[in-house]
Amino acid sequence: MTENEYTYLITINTGLEDIAAKEFKQLGAKVIETHRSRVIVKSDFEFIFRVNYLSRTAHKAFLIILEETDIQSLDDVVRVTRQIEYSDYLSPHQTFAVRFERIGEHDFTSLDMNAAVGSVIVEYFLKTTGKRIRANLNKPIVEFGGWLIQDRLIFGINTSGSSLHMRGYRKFQHPAPLKPTIASSLLYMSRWFLDQNLILLDPMCGSGTILIEAALIGRSIPPGYFRDSFSFENFIFIDQSEFQQFKESINSKIEWNKMLKLYGIDKNKNFIEGSIVNAKNANVADTIIFKHGDARYLRKYVDVIPDVVIVNPPYGYRMNVHSWVKKLYADFIESLIDLNPKVELIAMTADKEMERVASKYFNLVDKKVTIYGRLSTLVYRFEPK
Ligand SMILES: C[S@@+](CC[C@H](N)C(=O)[O-])C[C@H]1O[C@@H](n2cnc3c(N)ncnc32)[C@H](O)[C@@H]1O
């Protein structure tokens, strides 16, 4: 592999860009630009392995192969993408897809760009090999991703395939599950991340995502460990034996027997059973205690004093839902303060009631706005007063 510098565009959770950017730095990248839901970084070639196998916040990582400015027309898009030597990246026997996103005013659509650049690629292989490469929009072997932001064009190859938030351990589906990449971001924000000996509680744990992600972090289990595949495993320009070596070296550092102090409660018994199924699938069920219980009466269900609570409680916008949620939040916060007035609390909810209720007992030290199931959702970090 070469020692050159490569550019990557990484898609991430909206509103949590600073957390992702910090992680990419720790994975050996230089952060060049941060935009809403994407970060552009520079790093070495091996970063493809690191970001896909080790990042807990990334969704898709694109290796950028072309960047141009002053793109005014669809003809300009065709002209610049014709400069690419596509045979460096795929063979005519592999299927491909092109997907553009467009931001700004243009007199053509992203679908027009997909079709035009798709034709450029087909023509390229006809001309250079006499073979007709096939497009496959559902399951391409190589997916090109493009962004036209005003007159700036960025074009690259999706090295991840499906979004990396699909870790591969989630067998039980909760009706409103948290993306593991959001769960990891909440953990990165917390004191628990700095001291993994602390006691962490998720008192409305649903399918256990926050605690399972915590266990993966605590045991140094790579988030990519349970995935079937990454797109780059099909790339002709990557030596696959290097990825095998990389994985072996990372996997040798996993501490499978490390015991952490992780506790989860949910009032729905099915969800607790589902959490255990998911935790077993991730090989971490032995270090998380899941219990059927009620967050409004914590003393009754937990026999430890949590140092950190990370919670993603239910919420809703309709009036009748709001009054029920209001009561739940008030009862939960009082029961938490009764258990440990010195606890750190991280809460993710679309209902501002949490801020009102928790501010009685805590100082609000951080607040971010992210997107959860298409809803604008708040992430709060509270410290004890
Ligand atoms: C938004 S979901 C949490 C999803 C979870 N973060 C995940 O990734 O699967 C909220 C959860 O709060 C639980 N819940 C609601 N009221 C509760 C209470 N009083 N005590 C404990 N859990 C409660 C619900 O059963 C639901 O599973």
Tab-separated table of C-alpha atoms and ligand atoms in Angstrom:
chain	number	residue	atom	x	y	z
A	1	MET	CA	0.000	0.000	0.000
A	2	THR	CA	1.194	3.497	-0.749
A	3	GLU	CA	1.968	6.149	1.822
A	4	ASN	CA	0.083	8.845	-0.122
A	5	GLU	CA	-2.654	10.953	1.363
A	6	TYR	CA	-6.231	10.191	0.336
A	7	THR	CA	-9.435	12.152	0.803
A	8	TYR	CA	-12.530	10.572	2.333
A	9	LEU	CA	-16.068	11.853	2.699
A	10	ILE	CA	-17.795	10.155	5.615
A	11	THR	CA	-21.534	10.347	6.221
A	12	ILE	CA	-22.578	10.570	9.879
A	13	ASN	CA	-25.488	11.473	12.180
A	14	THR	CA	-26.791	15.027	11.789
A	15	GLY	CA	-25.925	17.226	14.764
A	16	LEU	CA	-23.287	14.843	16.134
A	17	GLU	CA	-20.579	15.848	13.647
A	18	ASP	CA	-18.136	17.132	16.286
A	19	ILE	CA	-18.192	13.772	18.082
A	20	ALA	CA	-17.566	11.883	14.830
A	21	ALA	CA	-14.803	14.287	13.755
A	22	LYS	CA	-13.019	13.710	17.072
A	23	GLU	CA	-13.222	9.954	16.568
A	24	PHE	CA	-11.847	10.194	13.008
A	25	LYS	CA	-8.883	12.169	14.373
A	26	GLN	CA	-8.279	9.397	16.883
A	27	LEU	CA	-8.370	6.935	13.976
A	28	GLY	CA	-5.527	8.825	12.328
A	29	ALA	CA	-7.310	11.228	9.975
A	30	LYS	CA	-6.931	14.977	9.508
A	31	VAL	CA	-10.346	16.628	9.546
A	32	ILE	CA	-10.532	19.048	6.610
A	33	GLU	CA	-14.198	20.097	6.544
A	34	THR	CA	-17.240	19.452	8.696
A	35	HIS	CA	-20.687	19.823	7.138
A	36	ARG	CA	-24.178	18.852	8.219
A	37	SER	CA	-24.166	15.013	8.373
A	38	ARG	CA	-20.802	14.585	6.632
A	39	VAL	CA	-17.129	15.136	7.324
A	40	ILE	CA	-14.258	15.340	4.836
A	41	VAL	CA	-10.937	13.988	6.093
A	42	LYS	CA	-7.501	13.133	4.749
A	43	SER	CA	-5.596	10.036	5.753
A	44	ASP	CA	-3.571	7.116	4.436
A	45	PHE	CA	-4.929	4.217	2.388
A	46	GLU	CA	-5.284	1.937	5.418
A	47	PHE	CA	-7.850	4.387	6.800
A	48	ILE	CA	-10.357	2.446	4.650
A	49	PHE	CA	-9.891	-0.469	7.072
A	50	ARG	CA	-9.811	1.669	10.205
A	51	VAL	CA	-12.911	3.726	9.479
A	52	ASN	CA	-14.986	0.748	8.365
A	53	TYR	CA	-13.900	-1.724	11.011
A	54	LEU	CA	-13.286	0.587	13.972
A	55	SER	CA	-15.426	3.720	13.706
A	56	ARG	CA	-18.431	3.663	16.020
A	57	THR	CA	-19.947	6.852	14.536
A	58	ALA	CA	-19.482	6.560	10.736
A	59	HIS	CA	-22.287	5.517	8.393
A	60	LYS	CA	-20.582	5.295	4.988
A	61	ALA	CA	-17.008	6.162	4.050
A	62	PHE	CA	-16.354	7.259	0.452
A	63	LEU	CA	-12.861	7.275	-1.045
A	64	ILE	CA	-12.823	10.483	-3.100
A	65	ILE	CA	-11.468	10.068	-6.629
A	66	LEU	CA	-12.436	13.423	-8.153
A	67	GLU	CA	-13.025	16.961	-6.913
A	68	GLU	CA	-13.865	19.838	-9.275
A	69	THR	CA	-15.198	23.354	-8.960
A	70	ASP	CA	-17.040	25.618	-11.412
A	71	ILE	CA	-19.514	22.938	-12.491
A	72	GLN	CA	-22.337	24.818	-14.207
A	73	SER	CA	-24.111	22.221	-16.340
A	74	LEU	CA	-24.740	18.526	-16.831
A	75	ASP	CA	-22.209	18.693	-19.684
A	76	ASP	CA	-19.604	19.858	-17.158
A	77	VAL	CA	-20.444	16.855	-14.939
A	78	VAL	CA	-19.949	14.523	-17.914
A	79	ARG	CA	-16.747	16.261	-19.021
A	80	VAL	CA	-15.024	15.957	-15.626
A	81	THR	CA	-16.163	12.421	-14.825
A	82	ARG	CA	-14.845	11.299	-18.260
A	83	GLN	CA	-11.324	12.035	-16.966
A	84	ILE	CA	-11.459	9.110	-14.503
A	85	GLU	CA	-9.643	5.853	-15.330
A	86	TYR	CA	-12.478	3.606	-14.156
A	87	SER	CA	-10.461	0.426	-14.723
A	88	ASP	CA	-8.340	1.481	-11.717
A	89	TYR	CA	-11.413	0.937	-9.538
A	90	LEU	CA	-13.544	-1.834	-11.034
A	91	SER	CA	-13.539	-4.506	-13.681
A	92	PRO	CA	-16.174	-4.748	-16.424
A	93	HIS	CA	-17.384	-7.999	-14.795
A	94	GLN	CA	-18.502	-6.129	-11.679
A	95	THR	CA	-21.853	-4.354	-11.427
A	96	PHE	CA	-22.044	-0.686	-10.446
A	97	ALA	CA	-24.403	2.137	-9.469
A	98	VAL	CA	-24.029	5.920	-9.374
A	99	ARG	CA	-25.882	7.989	-6.770
A	100	PHE	CA	-25.632	11.759	-6.590
A	101	GLU	CA	-26.894	14.244	-4.027
A	102	ARG	CA	-27.417	17.828	-5.089
A	103	ILE	CA	-27.438	20.939	-2.921
A	104	GLY	CA	-28.201	24.341	-4.477
A	105	GLU	CA	-29.870	25.614	-7.658
A	106	HIS	CA	-29.202	23.610	-10.825
A	107	ASP	CA	-31.229	23.125	-13.975
A	108	PHE	CA	-30.798	19.339	-13.792
A	109	THR	CA	-31.631	16.760	-11.125
A	110	SER	CA	-29.523	14.250	-9.216
A	111	LEU	CA	-31.228	11.510	-11.263
A	112	ASP	CA	-29.994	13.240	-14.433
A	113	MET	CA	-26.469	13.106	-13.000
A	114	ASN	CA	-26.805	9.413	-12.059
A	115	ALA	CA	-27.880	8.559	-15.610
A	116	ALA	CA	-25.260	10.759	-17.305
A	117	VAL	CA	-22.322	9.478	-15.242
A	118	GLY	CA	-23.646	5.907	-15.535
A	119	SER	CA	-23.389	6.303	-19.324
A	120	VAL	CA	-19.862	7.711	-18.987
A	121	ILE	CA	-18.823	4.520	-17.153
A	122	VAL	CA	-20.525	2.198	-19.672
A	123	GLU	CA	-18.866	4.075	-22.583
A	124	TYR	CA	-15.481	3.945	-20.848
A	125	PHE	CA	-15.498	0.139	-20.626
A	126	LEU	CA	-16.937	-0.321	-24.139
A	127	LYS	CA	-14.133	1.802	-25.514
A	128	THR	CA	-11.274	0.368	-23.457
A	129	THR	CA	-12.279	-3.321	-23.227
A	130	GLY	CA	-15.132	-3.827	-25.704
A	131	LYS	CA	-17.221	-5.112	-22.775
A	132	ARG	CA	-20.554	-3.719	-21.578
A	133	ILE	CA	-20.446	-3.228	-17.801
A	134	ARG	CA	-23.816	-3.699	-16.096
A	135	ALA	CA	-25.517	-1.299	-13.718
A	136	ASN	CA	-27.315	-2.753	-10.685
A	137	LEU	CA	-29.173	-0.148	-8.684
A	138	ASN	CA	-30.230	-2.474	-5.853
A	139	LYS	CA	-27.078	-4.390	-5.024
A	140	PRO	CA	-24.137	-2.994	-6.950
A	141	ILE	CA	-20.695	-4.433	-6.294
A	142	VAL	CA	-19.184	-0.964	-6.656
A	143	GLU	CA	-21.241	2.094	-5.727
A	144	PHE	CA	-20.078	5.550	-6.802
A	145	GLY	CA	-21.330	8.434	-4.689
A	146	GLY	CA	-21.348	12.034	-5.814
A	147	TRP	CA	-22.193	15.405	-4.295
A	148	LEU	CA	-22.820	18.562	-6.246
A	149	ILE	CA	-22.774	21.374	-3.705
A	150	GLN	CA	-23.485	24.626	-5.573
A	151	ASP	CA	-20.756	24.448	-8.277
A	152	ARG	CA	-18.453	22.027	-6.417
A	153	LEU	CA	-18.427	18.386	-7.412
A	154	ILE	CA	-17.112	15.616	-5.149
A	155	PHE	CA	-17.097	12.082	-6.518
A	156	GLY	CA	-16.011	8.884	-4.808
A	157	ILE	CA	-16.475	5.188	-4.114
A	158	ASN	CA	-18.504	3.834	-1.218
A	159	THR	CA	-16.044	1.642	0.679
A	160	SER	CA	-18.593	0.572	3.330
A	161	GLY	CA	-21.584	-0.766	1.395
A	162	SER	CA	-24.668	-0.649	3.609
A	163	SER	CA	-24.513	1.878	6.450
A	164	LEU	CA	-22.097	0.912	9.217
A	165	HIS	CA	-24.808	1.477	11.828
A	166	MET	CA	-25.986	-1.973	10.750
A	167	ARG	CA	-23.589	-3.743	13.046
A	168	GLY	CA	-24.903	-7.255	12.525
A	169	TYR	CA	-25.725	-8.204	16.137
A	170	ARG	CA	-29.318	-6.919	16.244
A	171	LYS	CA	-31.609	-9.916	15.913
A	172	PHE	CA	-34.452	-8.514	18.022
A	173	GLN	CA	-36.037	-5.387	16.519
A	174	HIS	CA	-37.471	-2.822	18.932
A	175	PRO	CA	-40.230	-0.601	17.413
A	176	ALA	CA	-38.153	2.547	18.079
A	177	PRO	CA	-34.527	1.450	18.303
A	178	LEU	CA	-31.629	3.844	18.585
A	179	LYS	CA	-29.013	3.672	15.843
A	180	PRO	CA	-25.866	2.122	17.338
A	181	THR	CA	-23.899	5.080	15.919
A	182	ILE	CA	-26.070	7.473	17.974
A	183	ALA	CA	-25.762	5.232	21.046
A	184	SER	CA	-21.963	5.289	20.692
A	185	SER	CA	-21.982	9.074	20.293
A	186	LEU	CA	-23.916	9.403	23.579
A	187	LEU	CA	-21.341	7.143	25.230
A	188	TYR	CA	-18.455	9.225	23.827
A	189	MET	CA	-20.083	12.312	25.438
A	190	SER	CA	-20.261	10.699	28.868
A	191	ARG	CA	-17.923	10.422	31.854
A	192	TRP	CA	-18.266	6.660	31.499
A	193	PHE	CA	-16.185	6.752	28.304
A	194	LEU	CA	-13.291	8.275	30.255
A	195	ASP	CA	-13.602	5.816	33.142
A	196	GLN	CA	-15.132	2.507	32.182
A	197	ASN	CA	-15.061	1.299	35.781
A	198	LEU	CA	-18.042	3.542	36.477
A	199	ILE	CA	-21.532	2.109	36.847
A	200	LEU	CA	-23.683	2.861	33.794
A	201	LEU	CA	-27.469	2.510	33.788
A	202	ASP	CA	-29.993	2.789	30.946
A	203	PRO	CA	-33.330	2.778	32.804
A	204	MET	CA	-35.515	2.605	29.640
A	205	CYS	CA	-33.225	0.411	27.592
A	206	GLY	CA	-35.587	-0.920	24.884
A	207	SER	CA	-33.522	-3.432	22.914
A	208	GLY	CA	-30.346	-2.592	24.844
A	209	THR	CA	-28.470	-0.657	22.144
A	210	ILE	CA	-26.725	1.830	24.476
A	211	LEU	CA	-25.509	-0.901	26.831
A	212	ILE	CA	-24.444	-3.276	24.061
A	213	GLU	CA	-22.442	-0.485	22.398
A	214	ALA	CA	-20.912	0.305	25.818
A	215	ALA	CA	-19.875	-3.326	26.216
A	216	LEU	CA	-18.306	-3.326	22.738
A	217	ILE	CA	-16.315	-0.202	23.681
A	218	GLY	CA	-15.361	-1.563	27.109
A	219	ARG	CA	-14.126	-4.878	25.724
A	220	SER	CA	-12.441	-3.280	22.668
A	221	ILE	CA	-14.693	-5.263	20.337
A	222	PRO	CA	-14.555	-3.585	16.913
A	223	PRO	CA	-18.004	-2.379	15.815
A	224	GLY	CA	-17.390	-4.093	12.464
A	225	TYR	CA	-16.714	-7.456	14.109
A	226	PHE	CA	-20.240	-8.820	13.549
A	227	ARG	CA	-20.788	-7.494	10.018
A	228	ASP	CA	-20.909	-9.953	7.137
A	229	SER	CA	-19.030	-7.749	4.731
A	230	PHE	CA	-17.819	-4.333	3.642
A	231	SER	CA	-17.940	-3.103	0.067
A	232	PHE	CA	-14.148	-2.685	-0.108
A	233	GLU	CA	-13.779	-6.467	0.272
A	234	ASN	CA	-14.797	-6.693	-3.410
A	235	PHE	CA	-12.456	-3.984	-4.669
A	236	ILE	CA	-9.834	-4.942	-7.232
A	237	PHE	CA	-7.481	-2.223	-5.968
A	238	ILE	CA	-7.298	-3.531	-2.400
A	239	ASP	CA	-5.080	-6.383	-1.299
A	240	GLN	CA	-7.552	-8.428	0.742
A	241	SER	CA	-4.814	-10.255	2.644
A	242	GLU	CA	-3.867	-6.890	4.174
A	243	PHE	CA	-7.383	-6.546	5.577
A	244	GLN	CA	-7.180	-10.062	7.036
A	245	GLN	CA	-3.900	-9.131	8.757
A	246	PHE	CA	-5.386	-5.848	9.984
A	247	LYS	CA	-8.429	-7.652	11.436
A	248	GLU	CA	-6.309	-10.293	13.131
A	249	SER	CA	-4.148	-7.682	14.793
A	250	ILE	CA	-7.195	-5.697	16.029
A	251	ASN	CA	-9.110	-8.806	17.124
A	252	SER	CA	-6.152	-10.039	19.151
A	253	LYS	CA	-6.681	-7.031	21.456
A	254	ILE	CA	-10.312	-7.853	22.316
A	255	GLU	CA	-10.814	-8.442	26.033
A	256	TRP	CA	-13.629	-10.988	25.851
A	257	ASN	CA	-13.616	-11.646	29.591
A	258	LYS	CA	-13.463	-8.057	30.834
A	259	MET	CA	-16.352	-7.412	33.211
A	260	LEU	CA	-18.086	-4.029	33.069
A	261	LYS	CA	-20.759	-2.489	35.249
A	262	LEU	CA	-23.669	-2.124	32.855
A	263	TYR	CA	-27.331	-2.195	33.885
A	264	GLY	CA	-30.531	-1.983	31.861
A	265	ILE	CA	-34.202	-1.749	32.811
A	266	ASP	CA	-37.337	-1.672	30.694
A	267	LYS	CA	-40.955	-1.916	31.743
A	268	ASN	CA	-41.709	-4.165	28.775
A	269	LYS	CA	-40.681	-7.772	29.421
A	270	ASN	CA	-40.434	-8.585	25.689
A	271	PHE	CA	-37.900	-5.812	25.221
A	272	ILE	CA	-35.776	-7.141	28.089
A	273	GLU	CA	-35.825	-10.590	26.495
A	274	GLY	CA	-34.946	-8.970	23.148
A	275	SER	CA	-32.064	-7.052	24.750
A	276	ILE	CA	-30.648	-10.320	26.058
A	277	VAL	CA	-30.946	-11.900	22.591
A	278	ASN	CA	-29.073	-8.952	21.040
A	279	ALA	CA	-26.433	-8.906	23.783
A	280	LYS	CA	-25.868	-12.667	23.355
A	281	ASN	CA	-25.439	-12.118	19.633
A	282	ALA	CA	-22.780	-9.512	20.377
A	283	ASN	CA	-21.051	-11.855	22.886
A	284	VAL	CA	-21.583	-9.385	25.738
A	285	ALA	CA	-24.619	-10.798	27.590
A	286	ASP	CA	-22.383	-11.883	30.483
A	287	THR	CA	-21.436	-8.303	31.343
A	288	ILE	CA	-24.821	-6.535	31.192
A	289	ILE	CA	-27.563	-7.028	33.770
A	290	PHE	CA	-30.971	-6.536	32.154
A	291	LYS	CA	-34.000	-6.418	34.400
A	292	HIS	CA	-37.721	-6.055	33.851
A	293	GLY	CA	-38.583	-2.952	35.901
A	294	ASP	CA	-39.823	0.603	36.076
A	295	ALA	CA	-37.689	3.745	35.767
A	296	ARG	CA	-40.103	5.587	38.061
A	297	TYR	CA	-39.159	3.339	40.989
A	298	LEU	CA	-35.430	2.824	40.508
A	299	ARG	CA	-34.647	1.891	44.123
A	300	LYS	CA	-36.933	-1.094	43.749
A	301	TYR	CA	-35.120	-2.446	40.678
A	302	VAL	CA	-31.436	-1.513	40.967
A	303	ASP	CA	-29.231	-2.541	43.837
A	304	VAL	CA	-26.274	-0.420	42.672
A	305	ILE	CA	-25.735	3.345	42.669
A	306	PRO	CA	-25.227	4.404	39.026
A	307	ASP	CA	-22.521	6.997	38.301
A	308	VAL	CA	-23.813	7.683	34.796
A	309	VAL	CA	-27.299	7.318	33.299
A	310	ILE	CA	-27.814	7.400	29.545
A	311	VAL	CA	-31.439	7.215	28.504
A	312	ASN	CA	-33.606	7.494	25.411
A	313	PRO	CA	-37.108	7.677	26.903
A	314	PRO	CA	-40.378	7.562	24.957
A	315	TYR	CA	-41.804	10.834	23.658
A	316	GLY	CA	-44.546	12.119	21.402
A	317	TYR	CA	-46.005	15.294	19.965
A	318	ARG	CA	-49.719	14.781	20.452
A	319	MET	CA	-51.187	16.503	23.531
A	320	ASN	CA	-52.367	13.323	25.286
A	321	VAL	CA	-48.946	11.731	24.732
A	322	HIS	CA	-47.232	14.844	26.058
A	323	SER	CA	-49.062	14.817	29.404
A	324	TRP	CA	-48.250	11.138	29.934
A	325	VAL	CA	-44.599	11.718	28.999
A	326	LYS	CA	-44.455	14.755	31.303
A	327	LYS	CA	-45.490	12.657	34.275
A	328	LEU	CA	-43.067	9.850	33.337
A	329	TYR	CA	-40.115	12.278	33.085
A	330	ALA	CA	-40.937	13.942	36.414
A	331	ASP	CA	-41.279	10.603	38.230
A	332	PHE	CA	-38.128	9.193	36.619
A	333	ILE	CA	-35.977	12.237	37.475
A	334	GLU	CA	-37.195	12.220	41.078
A	335	SER	CA	-36.498	8.525	41.448
A	336	LEU	CA	-33.011	9.036	39.941
A	337	ILE	CA	-32.148	11.928	42.250
A	338	ASP	CA	-33.358	9.848	45.170
A	339	LEU	CA	-30.948	7.068	44.098
A	340	ASN	CA	-27.919	9.289	43.401
A	341	PRO	CA	-28.056	13.101	43.398
A	342	LYS	CA	-24.467	13.140	42.013
A	343	VAL	CA	-25.248	11.146	38.853
A	344	GLU	CA	-24.353	12.351	35.337
A	345	LEU	CA	-27.395	12.214	33.038
A	346	ILE	CA	-27.419	12.051	29.257
A	347	ALA	CA	-30.896	12.018	27.744
A	348	MET	CA	-32.056	11.919	24.150
A	349	THR	CA	-35.653	12.943	23.503
A	350	ALA	CA	-37.724	15.174	21.218
A	351	ASP	CA	-39.759	16.413	24.184
A	352	LYS	CA	-38.386	19.607	25.776
A	353	GLU	CA	-40.064	18.581	29.013
A	354	MET	CA	-36.861	16.705	29.905
A	355	GLU	CA	-34.910	19.967	29.975
A	356	ARG	CA	-37.525	21.630	32.185
A	357	VAL	CA	-37.786	18.766	34.674
A	358	ALA	CA	-34.093	17.855	34.841
A	359	SER	CA	-32.969	21.491	35.194
A	360	LYS	CA	-34.511	21.532	38.682
A	361	TYR	CA	-31.768	19.194	39.877
A	362	PHE	CA	-29.013	19.370	37.231
A	363	ASN	CA	-26.937	21.906	35.311
A	364	LEU	CA	-27.379	21.568	31.563
A	365	VAL	CA	-23.809	21.433	30.199
A	366	ASP	CA	-24.328	20.364	26.580
A	367	LYS	CA	-27.238	20.290	24.160
A	368	LYS	CA	-27.224	19.008	20.574
A	369	VAL	CA	-29.941	18.583	17.967
A	370	THR	CA	-29.914	15.369	15.975
A	371	ILE	CA	-32.385	13.492	13.782
A	372	TYR	CA	-34.036	10.318	15.054
A	373	GLY	CA	-36.641	8.566	12.924
A	374	ARG	CA	-37.003	11.771	10.837
A	375	LEU	CA	-37.778	13.792	13.984
A	376	SER	CA	-35.589	16.574	15.215
A	377	THR	CA	-34.413	15.269	18.591
A	378	LEU	CA	-32.450	16.790	21.468
A	379	VAL	CA	-29.435	15.310	23.192
A	380	TYR	CA	-28.837	16.733	26.667
A	381	ARG	CA	-25.916	16.285	29.008
A	382	PHE	CA	-26.637	17.230	32.601
A	383	GLU	CA	-24.219	17.388	35.493
A	384	PRO	CA	-25.267	17.390	39.128
A	385	LYS	CA	-25.817	20.830	40.682
B	1	LIG	C1	-37.412	5.011	22.687
B	1	LIG	S1	-37.478	3.479	23.479
B	1	LIG	C2	-35.803	3.085	23.812
B	1	LIG	C3	-35.138	2.401	22.653
B	1	LIG	C4	-33.737	1.925	22.945
B	1	LIG	N1	-32.817	3.030	23.130
B	1	LIG	C5	-33.235	0.973	21.865
B	1	LIG	O1	-32.238	1.288	21.199
B	1	LIG	O2	-33.853	-0.061	21.643
B	1	LIG	C6	-38.120	3.865	25.055
B	1	LIG	C7	-38.309	2.668	25.972
B	1	LIG	O3	-38.753	3.131	27.249
B	1	LIG	C8	-39.503	2.085	27.843
B	1	LIG	N2	-40.275	2.649	28.979
B	1	LIG	C9	-41.340	3.483	28.946
B	1	LIG	N3	-41.745	3.780	30.204
B	1	LIG	C10	-40.909	3.129	31.048
B	1	LIG	C11	-40.801	3.045	32.466
B	1	LIG	N4	-41.647	3.683	33.265
B	1	LIG	N5	-39.808	2.292	32.983
B	1	LIG	C12	-38.954	1.621	32.182
B	1	LIG	N6	-39.023	1.650	30.838
B	1	LIG	C13	-39.979	2.400	30.272
B	1	LIG	C14	-40.332	1.563	26.685
B	1	LIG	O4	-40.788	0.249	26.948
B	1	LIG	C15	-39.340	1.650	25.515
B	1	LIG	O5	-38.713	0.420	25.293
